[in-house]
Short mmCIF file of C-alpha atoms and ligand atoms in Angstrom, two decimals:
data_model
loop_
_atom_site.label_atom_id
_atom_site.label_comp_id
_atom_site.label_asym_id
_atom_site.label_seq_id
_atom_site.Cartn_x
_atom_site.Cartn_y
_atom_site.Cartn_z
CA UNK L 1 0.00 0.00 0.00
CA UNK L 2 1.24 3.71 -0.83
CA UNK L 3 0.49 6.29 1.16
CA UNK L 4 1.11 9.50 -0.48
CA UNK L 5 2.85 12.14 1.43
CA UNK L 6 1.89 16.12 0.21
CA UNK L 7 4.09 18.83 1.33
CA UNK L 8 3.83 23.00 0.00
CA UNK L 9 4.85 25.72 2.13
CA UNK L 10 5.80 29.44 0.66
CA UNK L 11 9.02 29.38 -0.91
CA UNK L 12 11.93 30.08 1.69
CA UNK L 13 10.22 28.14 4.60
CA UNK L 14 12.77 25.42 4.02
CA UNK L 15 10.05 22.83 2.56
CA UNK L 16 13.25 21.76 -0.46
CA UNK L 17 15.87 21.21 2.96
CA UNK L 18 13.27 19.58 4.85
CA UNK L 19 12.04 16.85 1.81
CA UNK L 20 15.80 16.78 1.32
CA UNK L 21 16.39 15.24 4.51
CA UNK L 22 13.49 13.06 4.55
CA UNK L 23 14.22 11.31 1.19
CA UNK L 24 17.73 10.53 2.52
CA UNK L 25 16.88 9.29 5.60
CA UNK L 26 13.78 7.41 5.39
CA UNK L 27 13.90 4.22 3.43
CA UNK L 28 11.30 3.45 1.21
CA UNK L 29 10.22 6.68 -0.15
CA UNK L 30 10.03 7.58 -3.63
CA UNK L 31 10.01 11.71 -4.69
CA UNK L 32 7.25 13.26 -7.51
CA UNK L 33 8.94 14.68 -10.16
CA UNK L 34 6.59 16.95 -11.53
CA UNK L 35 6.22 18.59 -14.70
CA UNK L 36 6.66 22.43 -15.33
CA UNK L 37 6.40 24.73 -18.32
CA UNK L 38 8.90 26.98 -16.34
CA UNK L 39 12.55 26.83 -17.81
CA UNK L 40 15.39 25.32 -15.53
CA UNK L 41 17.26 27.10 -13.09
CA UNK L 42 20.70 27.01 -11.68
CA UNK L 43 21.75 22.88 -12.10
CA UNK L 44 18.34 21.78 -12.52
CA UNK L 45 17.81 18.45 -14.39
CA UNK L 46 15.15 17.60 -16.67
CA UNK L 47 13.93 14.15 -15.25
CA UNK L 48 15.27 14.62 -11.62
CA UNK L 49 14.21 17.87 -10.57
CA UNK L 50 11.52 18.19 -13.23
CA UNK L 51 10.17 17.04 -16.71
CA UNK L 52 10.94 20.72 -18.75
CA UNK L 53 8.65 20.40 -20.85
CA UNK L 54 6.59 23.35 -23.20
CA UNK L 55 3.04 24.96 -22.96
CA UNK L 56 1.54 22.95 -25.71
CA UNK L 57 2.55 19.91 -24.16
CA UNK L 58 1.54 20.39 -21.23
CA UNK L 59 -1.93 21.19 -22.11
CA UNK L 60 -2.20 18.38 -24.31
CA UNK L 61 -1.21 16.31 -21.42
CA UNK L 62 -4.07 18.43 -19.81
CA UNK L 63 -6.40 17.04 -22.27
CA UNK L 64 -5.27 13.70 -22.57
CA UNK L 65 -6.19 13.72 -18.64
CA UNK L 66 -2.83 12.33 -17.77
CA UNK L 67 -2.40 14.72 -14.53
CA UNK L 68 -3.52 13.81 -10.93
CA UNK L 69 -3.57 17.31 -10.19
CA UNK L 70 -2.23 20.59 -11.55
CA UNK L 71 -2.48 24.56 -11.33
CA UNK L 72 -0.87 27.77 -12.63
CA UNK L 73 1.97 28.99 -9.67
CA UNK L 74 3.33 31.98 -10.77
CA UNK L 75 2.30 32.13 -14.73
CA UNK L 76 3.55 29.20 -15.42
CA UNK L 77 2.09 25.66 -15.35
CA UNK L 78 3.33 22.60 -12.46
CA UNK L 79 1.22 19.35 -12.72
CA UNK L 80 1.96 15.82 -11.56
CA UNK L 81 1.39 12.88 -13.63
CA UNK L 82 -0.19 10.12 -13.26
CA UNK L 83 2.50 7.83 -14.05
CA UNK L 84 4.47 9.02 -10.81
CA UNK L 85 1.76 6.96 -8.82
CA UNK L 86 1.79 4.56 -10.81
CA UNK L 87 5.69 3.77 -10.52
CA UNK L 88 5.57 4.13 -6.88
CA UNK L 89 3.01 1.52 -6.23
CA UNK L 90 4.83 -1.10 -8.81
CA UNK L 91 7.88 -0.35 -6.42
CA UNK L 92 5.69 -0.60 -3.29
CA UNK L 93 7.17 2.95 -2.53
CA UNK L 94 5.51 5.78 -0.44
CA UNK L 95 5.23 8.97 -2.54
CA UNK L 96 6.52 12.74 -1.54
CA UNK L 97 5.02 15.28 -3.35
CA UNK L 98 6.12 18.89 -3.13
CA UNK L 99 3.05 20.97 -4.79
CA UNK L 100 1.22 24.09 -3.93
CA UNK L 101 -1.78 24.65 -2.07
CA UNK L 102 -4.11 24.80 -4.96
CA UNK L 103 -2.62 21.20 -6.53
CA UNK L 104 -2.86 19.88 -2.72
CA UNK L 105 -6.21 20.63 -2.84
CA UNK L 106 -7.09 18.66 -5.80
CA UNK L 107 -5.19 15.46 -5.09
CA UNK L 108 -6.64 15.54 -1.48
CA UNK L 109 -9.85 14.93 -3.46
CA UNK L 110 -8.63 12.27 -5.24
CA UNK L 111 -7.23 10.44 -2.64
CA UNK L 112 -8.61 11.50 0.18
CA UNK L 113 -6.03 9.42 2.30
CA UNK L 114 -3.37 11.42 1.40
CA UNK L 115 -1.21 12.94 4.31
CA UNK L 116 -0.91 17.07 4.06
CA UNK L 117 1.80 18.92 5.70
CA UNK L 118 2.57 22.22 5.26
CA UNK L 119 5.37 23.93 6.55
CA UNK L 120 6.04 27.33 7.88
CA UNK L 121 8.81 30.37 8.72
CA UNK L 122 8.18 31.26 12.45
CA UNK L 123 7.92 34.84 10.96
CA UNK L 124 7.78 36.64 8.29
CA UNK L 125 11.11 38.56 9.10
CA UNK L 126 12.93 35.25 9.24
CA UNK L 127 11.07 34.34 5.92
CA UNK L 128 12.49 37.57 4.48
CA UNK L 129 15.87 36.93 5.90
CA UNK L 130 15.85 33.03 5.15
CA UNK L 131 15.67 34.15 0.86
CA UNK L 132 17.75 36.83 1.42
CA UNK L 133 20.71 34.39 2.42
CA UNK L 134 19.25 31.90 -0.45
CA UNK L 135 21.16 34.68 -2.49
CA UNK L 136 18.88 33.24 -5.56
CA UNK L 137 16.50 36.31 -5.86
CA UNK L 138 16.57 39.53 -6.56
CA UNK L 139 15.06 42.21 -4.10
CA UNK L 140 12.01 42.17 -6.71
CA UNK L 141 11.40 38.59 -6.51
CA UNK L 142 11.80 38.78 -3.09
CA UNK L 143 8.85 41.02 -2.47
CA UNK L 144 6.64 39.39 -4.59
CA UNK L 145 7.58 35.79 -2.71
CA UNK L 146 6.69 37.43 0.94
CA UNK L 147 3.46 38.94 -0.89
CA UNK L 148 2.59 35.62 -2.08
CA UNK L 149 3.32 34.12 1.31
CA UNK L 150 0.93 36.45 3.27
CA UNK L 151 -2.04 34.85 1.11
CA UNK L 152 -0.11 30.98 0.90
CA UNK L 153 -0.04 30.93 4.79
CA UNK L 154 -4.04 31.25 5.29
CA UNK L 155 -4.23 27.98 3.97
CA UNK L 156 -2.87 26.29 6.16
CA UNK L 157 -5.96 24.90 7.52
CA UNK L 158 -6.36 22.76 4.95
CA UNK L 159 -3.65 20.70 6.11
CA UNK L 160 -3.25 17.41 8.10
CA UNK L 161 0.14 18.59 9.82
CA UNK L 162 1.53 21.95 10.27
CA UNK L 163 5.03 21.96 10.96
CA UNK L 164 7.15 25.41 12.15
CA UNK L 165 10.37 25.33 10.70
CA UNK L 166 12.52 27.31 13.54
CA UNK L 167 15.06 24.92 14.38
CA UNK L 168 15.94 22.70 11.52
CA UNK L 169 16.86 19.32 13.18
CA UNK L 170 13.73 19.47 15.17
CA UNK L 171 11.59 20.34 12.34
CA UNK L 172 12.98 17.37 9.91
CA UNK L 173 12.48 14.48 13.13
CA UNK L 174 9.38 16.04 13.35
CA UNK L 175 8.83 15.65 9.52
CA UNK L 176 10.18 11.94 9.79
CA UNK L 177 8.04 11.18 12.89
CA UNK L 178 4.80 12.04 10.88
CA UNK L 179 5.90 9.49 7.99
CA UNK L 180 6.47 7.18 10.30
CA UNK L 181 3.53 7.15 12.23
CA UNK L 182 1.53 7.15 9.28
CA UNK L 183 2.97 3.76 8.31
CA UNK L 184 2.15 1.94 11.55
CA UNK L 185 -1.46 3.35 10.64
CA UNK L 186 -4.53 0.24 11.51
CA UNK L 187 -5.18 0.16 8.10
CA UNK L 188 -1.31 0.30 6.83
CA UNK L 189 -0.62 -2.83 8.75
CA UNK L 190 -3.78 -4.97 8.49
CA UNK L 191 -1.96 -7.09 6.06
CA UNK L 192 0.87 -7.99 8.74
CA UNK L 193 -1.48 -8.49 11.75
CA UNK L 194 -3.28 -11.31 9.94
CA UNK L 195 -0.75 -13.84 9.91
CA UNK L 196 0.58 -12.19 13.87
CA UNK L 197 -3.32 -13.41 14.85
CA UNK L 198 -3.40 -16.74 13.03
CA UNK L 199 -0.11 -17.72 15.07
CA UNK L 200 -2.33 -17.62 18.14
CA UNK L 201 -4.88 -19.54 16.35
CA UNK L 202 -8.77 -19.47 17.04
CA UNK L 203 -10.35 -16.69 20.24
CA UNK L 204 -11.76 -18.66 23.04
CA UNK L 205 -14.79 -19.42 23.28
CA UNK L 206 -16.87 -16.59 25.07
CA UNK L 207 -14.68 -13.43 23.71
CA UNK L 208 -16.05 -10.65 23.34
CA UNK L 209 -16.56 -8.81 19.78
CA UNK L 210 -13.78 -6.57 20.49
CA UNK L 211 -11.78 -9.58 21.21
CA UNK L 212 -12.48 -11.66 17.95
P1 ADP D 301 11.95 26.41 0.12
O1 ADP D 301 12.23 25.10 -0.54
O2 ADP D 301 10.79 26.34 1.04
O3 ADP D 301 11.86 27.56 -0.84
P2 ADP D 301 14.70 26.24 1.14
O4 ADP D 301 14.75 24.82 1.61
O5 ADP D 301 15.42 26.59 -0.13
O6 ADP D 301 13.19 26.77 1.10
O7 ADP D 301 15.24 27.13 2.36
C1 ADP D 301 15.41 28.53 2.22
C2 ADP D 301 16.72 28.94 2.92
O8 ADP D 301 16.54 28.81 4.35
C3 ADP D 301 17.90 28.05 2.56
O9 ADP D 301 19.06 28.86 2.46
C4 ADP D 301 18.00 27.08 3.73
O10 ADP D 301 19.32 26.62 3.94
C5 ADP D 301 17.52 27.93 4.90
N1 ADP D 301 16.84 27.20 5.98
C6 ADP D 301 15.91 26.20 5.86
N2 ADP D 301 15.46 25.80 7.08
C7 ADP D 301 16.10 26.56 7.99
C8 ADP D 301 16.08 26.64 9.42
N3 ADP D 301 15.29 25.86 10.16
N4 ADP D 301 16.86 27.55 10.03
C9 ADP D 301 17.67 28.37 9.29
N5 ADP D 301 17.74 28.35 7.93
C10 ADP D 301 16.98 27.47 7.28
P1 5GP D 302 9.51 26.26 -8.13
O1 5GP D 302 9.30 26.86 -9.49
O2 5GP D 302 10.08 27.25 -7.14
O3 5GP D 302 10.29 24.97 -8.18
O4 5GP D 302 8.07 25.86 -7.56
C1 5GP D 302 7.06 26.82 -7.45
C2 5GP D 302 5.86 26.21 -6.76
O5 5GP D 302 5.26 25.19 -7.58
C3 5GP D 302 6.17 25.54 -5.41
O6 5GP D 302 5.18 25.99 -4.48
C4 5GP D 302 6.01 24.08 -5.69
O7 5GP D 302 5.55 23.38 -4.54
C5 5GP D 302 4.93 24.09 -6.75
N1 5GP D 302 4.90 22.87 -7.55
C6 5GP D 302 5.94 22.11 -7.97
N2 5GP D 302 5.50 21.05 -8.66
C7 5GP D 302 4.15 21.11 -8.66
C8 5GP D 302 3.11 20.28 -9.20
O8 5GP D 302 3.33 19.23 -9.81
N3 5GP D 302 1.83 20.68 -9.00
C9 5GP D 302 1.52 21.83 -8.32
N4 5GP D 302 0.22 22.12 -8.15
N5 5GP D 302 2.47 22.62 -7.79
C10 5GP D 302 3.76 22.28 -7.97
#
C-alpha cells in the first residue's frame, strides 16, 4: 500500500531542505517529479528535478487527462502525472510530493487518504531573511515571494500537519516522525497483523466482539 505524502509551504520556509532530509533518511520513499512549463534554473535536471517540458505539451497532457492534479503557480504551469503513482506503487514505494496549495487541494480529493503537511517560517522577518541568504532572488522577486506568502499561509488549515520550521533538526524528526507514524497506521498494517493473529490460532470461546 502507498500512502502519499503532500508537502507546500511558501518558498523560503525550508520545505526543499526539509524533503531533502526526509528522502535521505527514510527508506522506502520515492520523490514526484513533476512537470513544469517553467525553464530550468541554476543545475536543474530535466527528469530529476523536473520534466521541462513546453506549454503545448503540457496542455495536451491536460487534455489527454494524464495529470492527478495541476495549477498555474506563478504564470507558469506545475502538474503531476499520473504515471508518478503509478511507478511508486509497482515499487511498493511511499510517494513525496512537493506541490502548492491549490494542486494539494485537488489530489486531497482524489485520494482523500493522502497525508498534508505544510510547513512554515516562524515569521515573516525570518522568511524575508531566510531568501535573502538563499542569495537566488533579486530584491524584486523577493517582495513578490513574501506577498505571495501572506495569502499561501491562510491555507494552512487545509492541512493534516503543520510543521514550524525554527530549528531545523527538530523540524525534519518532526517531519520523519509524521511518515512514520503514518505507516504503523490500523489500516497500513492490516496485512501484517493477519498472519501475527493466526499464530495464536482461534479466540476462546466466550470473547467478546472486540476480542475476535
Ligand atoms: P523552500 O524550498 O521552502 O523555498 P529552502 O529549503 O530553499 O526553502 O530554504 C530557504 C533557505 O533557508 C535556505 O538557504 C536554507 O538553507 C535555509 N533554511 C531552511 N530551514 C532553515 C532553518 N530551520 N533555520 C535556518 N535556515 C533554514
Ligand atoms: P519552483 O518553481 O520554485 O520549483 O516551484 C514553485 C511552486 O510550484 C512551489 O510551491 C512548488 O511546490 C509548486 N509545484 C511544484 N511542482 C508542482 C506540481 O506538480 N503541482 C503543483 N500544483 N504545484 C507544484
Amino acid at each position: 500500500m502507498t500512502t502519499v505524502f503532500i508537502i507546500s509551504a511558501p518558498s523560503g520556509s525550508g520545505k526543499s531542505t526539509l524533503v531533502n532530509r526526509l528522502m535521505t533518511e527514510v527508506e522506502g520513499l520515492t520523490f514526484s517529479v513533476s512537470c513544469t512549463t517553467r525553464a530550468p534554473r541554476g543545475s536543474e535536471v530535466s527528469g530529476q528535478d523536473y520534466d521541462f517540458i513546453d506549454r503545448s505539451e503540457f496542455e495536451g497532457r491536460i487534455l489527454a487527462g494524464e495529470f492527478l492534479e495541476h495549477a498555474d503557480v506563478f504564470g507558469n504551469y506545475y502538474g503531476t502525472h499520473t504515471s508518478e503513482l503509478d511507478k511508486a506503487r509497482a515499487a511498493g514505494k511511499d510517494l513525496v510530493l512537493d506541490i502548492d496549495v491549490q494542486g494539494a487541494a485537488q489530489l486531497k480529493k482524489r485520494i482523500p487518504d493522502a497525508v498534508t503537511i505544510f510547513v512554515l517560517a516562524p515569521s515573516r522577518e525570518i522568511l524575508e531573511k531566510r531568501l535573502r541568504a538563499r542569495s537566488q532572488d533579486s530584491d524584486e522577486v523577493i517582495l513578490r515571494r513574501l506577498a505571495n506568502a501572506a495569502r499561501e499561509i491562510r491555507n494552512y488549515s487545509l492541512y493534516d500537519y503543520v510543521l514550524v520550521n525554527e530549528d531545523l533538526n527538530l523540524a525534519a524528526e518532526s517531519l520523519k516522525g509524521i511518515v512514520r507514524a503514518e505507516r504503523v497506521r490500523r489500516v497500513r498494517v492490516e496485512e501484517k497483523i493477519r498472519p501475527i493473529l493466526a499464530t495464536f490460532g482461534a479466540p476462546p470461546a466466550g470473547a467478546c466482539d472486540a476480542e475476535r
